PDB file of C-alpha atoms in Angstrom:
ATOM      1  CA  UNK A   1       0.984 -30.951  20.064  1.00 44.00           C
ATOM      2  CA  UNK A   2       0.966 -27.321  22.233  1.00 48.00           C
ATOM      3  CA  UNK A   3       5.081 -27.208  22.006  1.00 49.00           C
ATOM      4  CA  UNK A   4       5.041 -27.371  18.307  1.00 53.00           C
ATOM      5  CA  UNK A   5       2.613 -24.788  17.762  1.00 51.00           C
ATOM      6  CA  UNK A   6       4.243 -22.519  20.164  1.00 53.00           C
ATOM      7  CA  UNK A   7       7.134 -21.277  18.219  1.00 51.00           C
ATOM      8  CA  UNK A   8       4.151 -20.100  15.453  1.00 59.00           C
ATOM      9  CA  UNK A   9       2.502 -18.771  17.045  1.00 89.00           C
ATOM     10  CA  UNK A  10       5.334 -16.702  19.100  1.00 91.00           C
ATOM     11  CA  UNK A  11       6.657 -15.519  15.429  1.00 93.00           C
ATOM     12  CA  UNK A  12       2.769 -14.583  14.021  1.00 94.00           C
ATOM     13  CA  UNK A  13       2.834 -12.442  17.698  1.00 95.00           C
ATOM     14  CA  UNK A  14       6.430 -10.484  16.724  1.00 97.00           C
ATOM     15  CA  UNK A  15       5.015  -9.860  13.266  1.00 97.00           C
ATOM     16  CA  UNK A  16       1.719  -8.100  14.239  1.00 96.00           C
ATOM     17  CA  UNK A  17       3.407  -5.974  17.329  1.00 97.00           C
ATOM     18  CA  UNK A  18       6.109  -5.374  14.900  1.00 97.00           C
ATOM     19  CA  UNK A  19       3.041  -4.006  11.981  1.00 97.00           C
ATOM     20  CA  UNK A  20       1.349  -2.351  14.920  1.00 96.00           C
ATOM     21  CA  UNK A  21       4.591  -0.576  16.078  1.00 96.00           C
ATOM     22  CA  UNK A  22       6.633   0.303  13.094  1.00 96.00           C
ATOM     23  CA  UNK A  23       2.762   1.720  12.037  1.00 94.00           C
ATOM     24  CA  UNK A  24       2.399   4.009  15.092  1.00 92.00           C
ATOM     25  CA  UNK A  25       5.816   5.592  15.688  1.00 92.00           C
ATOM     26  CA  UNK A  26       7.405   4.499  12.331  1.00 91.00           C
ATOM     27  CA  UNK A  27       9.991   2.226  11.803  1.00 94.00           C
ATOM     28  CA  UNK A  28      13.168   3.521  12.366  1.00 93.00           C
ATOM     29  CA  UNK A  29      12.246   4.731  15.695  1.00 94.00           C
ATOM     30  CA  UNK A  30      11.098   0.714  16.839  1.00 96.00           C
ATOM     31  CA  UNK A  31      13.858  -0.854  17.874  1.00 96.00           C
ATOM     32  CA  UNK A  32      13.885  -4.647  18.441  1.00 96.00           C
ATOM     33  CA  UNK A  33      13.991  -4.302  21.855  1.00 96.00           C
ATOM     34  CA  UNK A  34      11.464  -2.152  21.524  1.00 97.00           C
ATOM     35  CA  UNK A  35       9.108  -5.543  19.793  1.00 97.00           C
ATOM     36  CA  UNK A  36      10.303  -7.581  23.082  1.00 97.00           C
ATOM     37  CA  UNK A  37       9.416  -5.368  25.464  1.00 97.00           C
ATOM     38  CA  UNK A  38       5.629  -4.270  24.072  1.00 96.00           C
ATOM     39  CA  UNK A  39       5.545  -8.316  23.588  1.00 95.00           C
ATOM     40  CA  UNK A  40       7.136  -9.280  27.096  1.00 94.00           C
ATOM     41  CA  UNK A  41       9.363 -12.044  25.650  1.00 95.00           C
ATOM     42  CA  UNK A  42      13.355 -11.910  25.766  1.00 95.00           C
ATOM     43  CA  UNK A  43      15.296 -10.155  22.735  1.00 94.00           C
ATOM     44  CA  UNK A  44      16.587 -13.965  22.463  1.00 94.00           C
ATOM     45  CA  UNK A  45      13.448 -15.176  22.107  1.00 94.00           C
ATOM     46  CA  UNK A  46      12.506 -12.327  19.499  1.00 95.00           C
ATOM     47  CA  UNK A  47      16.082 -13.204  17.989  1.00 94.00           C
ATOM     48  CA  UNK A  48      15.143 -17.119  18.114  1.00 94.00           C
ATOM     49  CA  UNK A  49      12.356 -16.526  15.469  1.00 94.00           C
ATOM     50  CA  UNK A  50      14.450 -13.188  13.500  1.00 95.00           C
ATOM     51  CA  UNK A  51      17.879 -12.383  13.074  1.00 94.00           C
ATOM     52  CA  UNK A  52      17.377  -8.795  12.962  1.00 95.00           C
ATOM     53  CA  UNK A  53      14.620  -6.097  12.529  1.00 96.00           C
ATOM     54  CA  UNK A  54      15.402  -6.342   8.696  1.00 95.00           C
ATOM     55  CA  UNK A  55      14.124  -9.894   8.512  1.00 96.00           C
ATOM     56  CA  UNK A  56      11.638  -8.980  10.126  1.00 97.00           C
ATOM     57  CA  UNK A  57      10.407  -6.092   7.338  1.00 97.00           C
ATOM     58  CA  UNK A  58      10.886  -8.883   5.026  1.00 96.00           C
ATOM     59  CA  UNK A  59       8.595 -11.276   5.738  1.00 97.00           C
ATOM     60  CA  UNK A  60       5.908  -7.857   6.578  1.00 97.00           C
ATOM     61  CA  UNK A  61       6.547  -6.926   3.155  1.00 97.00           C
ATOM     62  CA  UNK A  62       6.439 -10.768   1.664  1.00 97.00           C
ATOM     63  CA  UNK A  63       2.863 -10.437   3.415  1.00 97.00           C
ATOM     64  CA  UNK A  64       2.119  -7.131   2.475  1.00 97.00           C
ATOM     65  CA  UNK A  65       2.626  -8.201  -1.202  1.00 97.00           C
ATOM     66  CA  UNK A  66       1.106 -11.878  -1.261  1.00 96.00           C
ATOM     67  CA  UNK A  67      -2.286  -9.884  -0.160  1.00 96.00           C
ATOM     68  CA  UNK A  68      -1.567  -7.341  -3.554  1.00 96.00           C
ATOM     69  CA  UNK A  69      -0.669  -9.519  -5.895  1.00 95.00           C
ATOM     70  CA  UNK A  70      -3.817 -10.939  -6.674  1.00 94.00           C
ATOM     71  CA  UNK A  71      -5.530  -7.185  -7.036  1.00 94.00           C
ATOM     72  CA  UNK A  72      -3.379  -6.794  -9.732  1.00 93.00           C
ATOM     73  CA  UNK A  73      -5.305  -8.340 -12.572  1.00 88.00           C
ATOM     74  CA  UNK A  74      -7.705  -7.528 -15.311  1.00 86.00           C
ATOM     75  CA  UNK A  75     -11.246  -9.249 -16.172  1.00 84.00           C
ATOM     76  CA  UNK A  76     -10.459 -12.174 -17.492  1.00 83.00           C
ATOM     77  CA  UNK A  77     -13.755 -12.939 -20.062  1.00 82.00           C
ATOM     78  CA  UNK A  78     -14.958  -9.206 -20.753  1.00 85.00           C
ATOM     79  CA  UNK A  79     -14.154  -5.123 -21.757  1.00 85.00           C
ATOM     80  CA  UNK A  80     -12.830  -3.515 -18.185  1.00 87.00           C
ATOM     81  CA  UNK A  81     -14.350   0.054 -16.838  1.00 88.00           C
ATOM     82  CA  UNK A  82     -13.602   2.635 -14.718  1.00 89.00           C
ATOM     83  CA  UNK A  83     -15.423   0.464 -11.665  1.00 88.00           C
ATOM     84  CA  UNK A  84     -12.707  -2.193 -12.164  1.00 90.00           C
ATOM     85  CA  UNK A  85      -9.763   0.577 -12.385  1.00 90.00           C
ATOM     86  CA  UNK A  86     -11.439   2.247  -8.790  1.00 90.00           C
ATOM     87  CA  UNK A  87     -12.412  -1.142  -7.003  1.00 90.00           C
ATOM     88  CA  UNK A  88      -8.717  -2.453  -7.746  1.00 92.00           C
ATOM     89  CA  UNK A  89      -7.296   1.131  -6.602  1.00 92.00           C
ATOM     90  CA  UNK A  90      -9.518   1.113  -3.467  1.00 91.00           C
ATOM     91  CA  UNK A  91      -8.418  -2.631  -2.326  1.00 94.00           C
ATOM     92  CA  UNK A  92      -4.917  -1.937  -3.001  1.00 95.00           C
ATOM     93  CA  UNK A  93      -4.801   1.576  -1.492  1.00 94.00           C
ATOM     94  CA  UNK A  94      -6.902  -1.075   2.305  1.00 94.00           C
ATOM     95  CA  UNK A  95      -3.733  -2.703   2.116  1.00 95.00           C
ATOM     96  CA  UNK A  96      -1.069  -0.747   1.847  1.00 95.00           C
ATOM     97  CA  UNK A  97      -2.549   1.763   5.139  1.00 93.00           C
ATOM     98  CA  UNK A  98      -2.076  -1.354   6.119  1.00 95.00           C
ATOM     99  CA  UNK A  99       1.376  -1.816   5.917  1.00 96.00           C
ATOM    100  CA  UNK A 100       1.669   2.353   5.603  1.00 94.00           C
ATOM    101  CA  UNK A 101       5.215   2.781   7.844  1.00 94.00           C
ATOM    102  CA  UNK A 102       6.615   0.546   4.503  1.00 94.00           C
ATOM    103  CA  UNK A 103       5.491   3.783   2.070  1.00 94.00           C
ATOM    104  CA  UNK A 104       6.279   6.001   5.024  1.00 90.00           C
ATOM    105  CA  UNK A 105       9.616   4.988   5.189  1.00 91.00           C
ATOM    106  CA  UNK A 106      10.023   3.799   1.965  1.00 92.00           C
ATOM    107  CA  UNK A 107      13.846   5.304   1.052  1.00 91.00           C
ATOM    108  CA  UNK A 108      15.149   4.634   4.326  1.00 91.00           C
ATOM    109  CA  UNK A 109      13.988   0.985   4.218  1.00 94.00           C
ATOM    110  CA  UNK A 110      15.123   0.540   0.313  1.00 93.00           C
ATOM    111  CA  UNK A 111      18.566   2.366   0.780  1.00 93.00           C
ATOM    112  CA  UNK A 112      19.299  -0.504   3.281  1.00 90.00           C
ATOM    113  CA  UNK A 113      17.275  -3.610   2.467  1.00 92.00           C
ATOM    114  CA  UNK A 114      17.939  -4.704  -1.173  1.00 93.00           C
ATOM    115  CA  UNK A 115      15.134  -7.585  -0.657  1.00 93.00           C
ATOM    116  CA  UNK A 116      13.057  -5.504  -0.204  1.00 95.00           C
ATOM    117  CA  UNK A 117      13.895  -2.926  -1.955  1.00 95.00           C
ATOM    118  CA  UNK A 118      13.708  -5.328  -5.282  1.00 96.00           C
ATOM    119  CA  UNK A 119      10.795  -6.664  -4.640  1.00 95.00           C
ATOM    120  CA  UNK A 120       8.785  -3.478  -4.334  1.00 96.00           C
ATOM    121  CA  UNK A 121      10.341  -2.329  -7.630  1.00 96.00           C
ATOM    122  CA  UNK A 122       9.206  -5.441  -9.305  1.00 96.00           C
ATOM    123  CA  UNK A 123       5.414  -5.127  -7.434  1.00 95.00           C
ATOM    124  CA  UNK A 124       5.379  -1.793  -8.720  1.00 95.00           C
ATOM    125  CA  UNK A 125       6.521  -2.762 -11.811  1.00 96.00           C
ATOM    126  CA  UNK A 126       3.205  -4.812 -11.791  1.00 95.00           C
ATOM    127  CA  UNK A 127       1.609  -2.437 -11.636  1.00 95.00           C
ATOM    128  CA  UNK A 128       1.991  -0.103 -13.875  1.00 96.00           C
ATOM    129  CA  UNK A 129       1.536  -3.271 -16.557  1.00 96.00           C
ATOM    130  CA  UNK A 130      -1.452  -3.277 -15.151  1.00 95.00           C
ATOM    131  CA  UNK A 131      -2.683  -0.433 -15.435  1.00 95.00           C
ATOM    132  CA  UNK A 132      -1.311   0.102 -19.171  1.00 96.00           C
ATOM    133  CA  UNK A 133      -3.592  -3.122 -19.737  1.00 93.00           C
ATOM    134  CA  UNK A 134      -6.340  -1.675 -18.049  1.00 93.00           C
ATOM    135  CA  UNK A 135      -6.154   1.472 -19.772  1.00 94.00           C
ATOM    136  CA  UNK A 136      -5.942   0.155 -23.309  1.00 94.00           C
ATOM    137  CA  UNK A 137      -8.992  -1.505 -22.336  1.00 92.00           C
ATOM    138  CA  UNK A 138     -11.055   1.160 -21.784  1.00 92.00           C
ATOM    139  CA  UNK A 139      -9.450   2.832 -24.988  1.00 94.00           C
ATOM    140  CA  UNK A 140     -10.690  -0.390 -27.043  1.00 91.00           C
ATOM    141  CA  UNK A 141     -13.989  -0.152 -25.150  1.00 89.00           C
ATOM    142  CA  UNK A 142     -14.055   4.026 -26.368  1.00 91.00           C
ATOM    143  CA  UNK A 143     -14.484   5.341 -23.074  1.00 91.00           C
ATOM    144  CA  UNK A 144     -10.954   6.428 -22.712  1.00 94.00           C
ATOM    145  CA  UNK A 145      -9.009   8.321 -25.294  1.00 95.00           C
ATOM    146  CA  UNK A 146      -5.187   8.084 -25.220  1.00 96.00           C
ATOM    147  CA  UNK A 147      -2.422   6.602 -27.297  1.00 97.00           C
ATOM    148  CA  UNK A 148       0.451   3.997 -26.215  1.00 97.00           C
ATOM    149  CA  UNK A 149       2.487   6.749 -24.799  1.00 97.00           C
ATOM    150  CA  UNK A 150      -0.139   8.649 -22.708  1.00 97.00           C
ATOM    151  CA  UNK A 151      -1.193   5.353 -21.523  1.00 97.00           C
ATOM    152  CA  UNK A 152       2.955   4.899 -20.528  1.00 97.00           C
ATOM    153  CA  UNK A 153       2.973   7.956 -18.701  1.00 97.00           C
ATOM    154  CA  UNK A 154      -0.207   7.473 -17.141  1.00 96.00           C
ATOM    155  CA  UNK A 155       1.266   3.859 -15.728  1.00 96.00           C
ATOM    156  CA  UNK A 156       3.587   5.420 -14.660  1.00 97.00           C
ATOM    157  CA  UNK A 157       2.865   8.406 -12.792  1.00 96.00           C
ATOM    158  CA  UNK A 158       0.312   6.281 -11.139  1.00 95.00           C
ATOM    159  CA  UNK A 159       3.119   4.226  -9.040  1.00 95.00           C
ATOM    160  CA  UNK A 160       4.346   7.762  -8.718  1.00 94.00           C
ATOM    161  CA  UNK A 161       0.866   8.756  -6.657  1.00 93.00           C
ATOM    162  CA  UNK A 162       0.656   5.221  -5.286  1.00 93.00           C
ATOM    163  CA  UNK A 163       4.382   5.022  -3.709  1.00 93.00           C
ATOM    164  CA  UNK A 164       4.565   8.524  -1.969  1.00 92.00           C
ATOM    165  CA  UNK A 165       0.753   8.849  -1.872  1.00 92.00           C
ATOM    166  CA  UNK A 166       1.099   7.999   2.529  1.00 90.00           C
ATOM    167  CA  UNK A 167       3.842  10.143   2.621  1.00 88.00           C
ATOM    168  CA  UNK A 168       1.687  13.199   1.410  1.00 88.00           C
ATOM    169  CA  UNK A 169      -1.170  12.794   3.200  1.00 85.00           C
ATOM    170  CA  UNK A 170       1.107  12.035   6.255  1.00 83.00           C
ATOM    171  CA  UNK A 171       2.524  15.407   5.735  1.00 83.00           C
ATOM    172  CA  UNK A 172      -0.769  17.296   5.187  1.00 78.00           C
ATOM    173  CA  UNK A 173      -2.627  16.424   8.203  1.00 72.00           C
ATOM    174  CA  UNK A 174       0.502  16.898  10.233  1.00 66.00           C
ATOM    175  CA  UNK A 175       0.297  20.693   8.433  1.00 53.00           C
ATOM    176  CA  UNK A 176      -3.664  20.414   9.148  1.00 56.00           C
ATOM    177  CA  UNK A 177      -4.031  19.005  12.829  1.00 50.00           C
ATOM    178  CA  UNK A 178      -0.990  17.347  14.591  1.00 48.00           C
ATOM    179  CA  UNK A 179      -1.337  14.449  15.696  1.00 47.00           C
ATOM    180  CA  UNK A 180      -3.837  13.650  13.382  1.00 46.00           C
ATOM    181  CA  UNK A 181      -1.527  12.384  10.762  1.00 50.00           C
ATOM    182  CA  UNK A 182      -1.690   8.617  11.020  1.00 58.00           C
ATOM    183  CA  UNK A 183      -4.774   8.698   9.537  1.00 59.00           C
ATOM    184  CA  UNK A 184      -5.201   7.373   5.599  1.00 70.00           C
ATOM    185  CA  UNK A 185      -8.357   7.393   3.415  1.00 80.00           C
ATOM    186  CA  UNK A 186      -7.896   4.568   1.036  1.00 86.00           C
ATOM    187  CA  UNK A 187     -11.061   5.865  -0.809  1.00 84.00           C
ATOM    188  CA  UNK A 188      -9.782   9.752  -1.218  1.00 84.00           C
ATOM    189  CA  UNK A 189      -6.126   8.119  -1.997  1.00 88.00           C
ATOM    190  CA  UNK A 190      -7.610   6.135  -5.382  1.00 88.00           C
ATOM    191  CA  UNK A 191      -9.816   9.371  -6.628  1.00 87.00           C
ATOM    192  CA  UNK A 192      -6.785  11.515  -6.545  1.00 88.00           C
ATOM    193  CA  UNK A 193      -5.160   8.492  -9.008  1.00 91.00           C
ATOM    194  CA  UNK A 194      -7.487   8.348 -10.571  1.00 90.00           C
ATOM    195  CA  UNK A 195      -8.084  12.427 -11.057  1.00 90.00           C
ATOM    196  CA  UNK A 196      -4.338  11.372 -13.518  1.00 93.00           C
ATOM    197  CA  UNK A 197      -7.123   9.415 -15.990  1.00 94.00           C
ATOM    198  CA  UNK A 198     -10.017  11.728 -16.212  1.00 93.00           C
ATOM    199  CA  UNK A 199      -8.861  13.809 -18.772  1.00 94.00           C
ATOM    200  CA  UNK A 200      -8.498  11.233 -21.014  1.00 95.00           C
ATOM    201  CA  UNK A 201     -11.929   9.950 -20.305  1.00 93.00           C
ATOM    202  CA  UNK A 202     -15.029  10.631 -21.427  1.00 89.00           C
ATOM    203  CA  UNK A 203     -18.916   9.524 -20.762  1.00 88.00           C
ATOM    204  CA  UNK A 204     -19.803   7.749 -18.145  1.00 85.00           C
ATOM    205  CA  UNK A 205     -16.639   6.871 -17.173  1.00 86.00           C
ATOM    206  CA  UNK A 206     -16.041  10.401 -16.536  1.00 90.00           C
ATOM    207  CA  UNK A 207     -19.443  11.081 -14.858  1.00 90.00           C
ATOM    208  CA  UNK A 208     -17.854   8.250 -12.401  1.00 86.00           C
ATOM    209  CA  UNK A 209     -14.501  10.296 -11.355  1.00 87.00           C
ATOM    210  CA  UNK A 210     -16.118  13.288 -10.629  1.00 88.00           C
ATOM    211  CA  UNK A 211     -19.175  12.295  -8.384  1.00 87.00           C
ATOM    212  CA  UNK A 212     -16.434  11.022  -6.617  1.00 80.00           C
ATOM    213  CA  UNK A 213     -14.400  14.064  -6.798  1.00 79.00           C
ATOM    214  CA  UNK A 214     -17.655  15.128  -5.468  1.00 82.00           C
ATOM    215  CA  UNK A 215     -18.040  12.933  -2.345  1.00 78.00           C
ATOM    216  CA  UNK A 216     -14.559  13.149  -1.188  1.00 71.00           C
ATOM    217  CA  UNK A 217     -13.547  17.123  -2.209  1.00 66.00           C
ATOM    218  CA  UNK A 218     -16.953  17.818  -0.131  1.00 61.00           C
ATOM    219  CA  UNK A 219     -16.263  15.825   2.548  1.00 57.00           C
ATOM    220  CA  UNK A 220     -12.897  17.080   3.024  1.00 56.00           C
ATOM    221  CA  UNK A 221     -14.374  21.174   2.828  1.00 51.00           C
ATOM    222  CA  UNK A 222     -17.241  20.001   5.948  1.00 49.00           C
TER     223      UNK A 222
END
């Protein structure tokens, strides 16, 4: 029984170690030899489970997508509110931070790994569809005032900001304090996306976004 479990456990360790190294050093800087050395296994043992580094990246992206997909949903039995959007964004950014190398090195990865590029494009489309549905629900509830063209533009902008936020945050952190570029704050990222929607909201929805902005921007000034 233990012999049957060992390959699965080694495969999990390869993925865990790869994720940690990619997040820390950046995917382009990490080789399969680095991963094997970190695990104290032979390269041949690693290649038994994965043919190459892109196979490892593909499985890590699949794990990320599996975590995120259930979050891209709207309440099934009631009209959505701004807190639904806030919670969804926060949870999604938590998962993005856990797999941050995918976004910091996205262009490099997508340029050579078509499978990941296509899977990411599909996930982005689903994200946009969810944002459109949430915005329509907010409009229906009277807490948001936007036409279909505005909603489509908001959804696209949310996808753009979300996709490249971690790269921007790393560059900004490097400019402020070199060596602290690994910091990632999902709450700050979620508010930044909500700021795209704020001009179209009113009442309690707008007040919540303003309170979140006061909290996170005030924290940065301290």
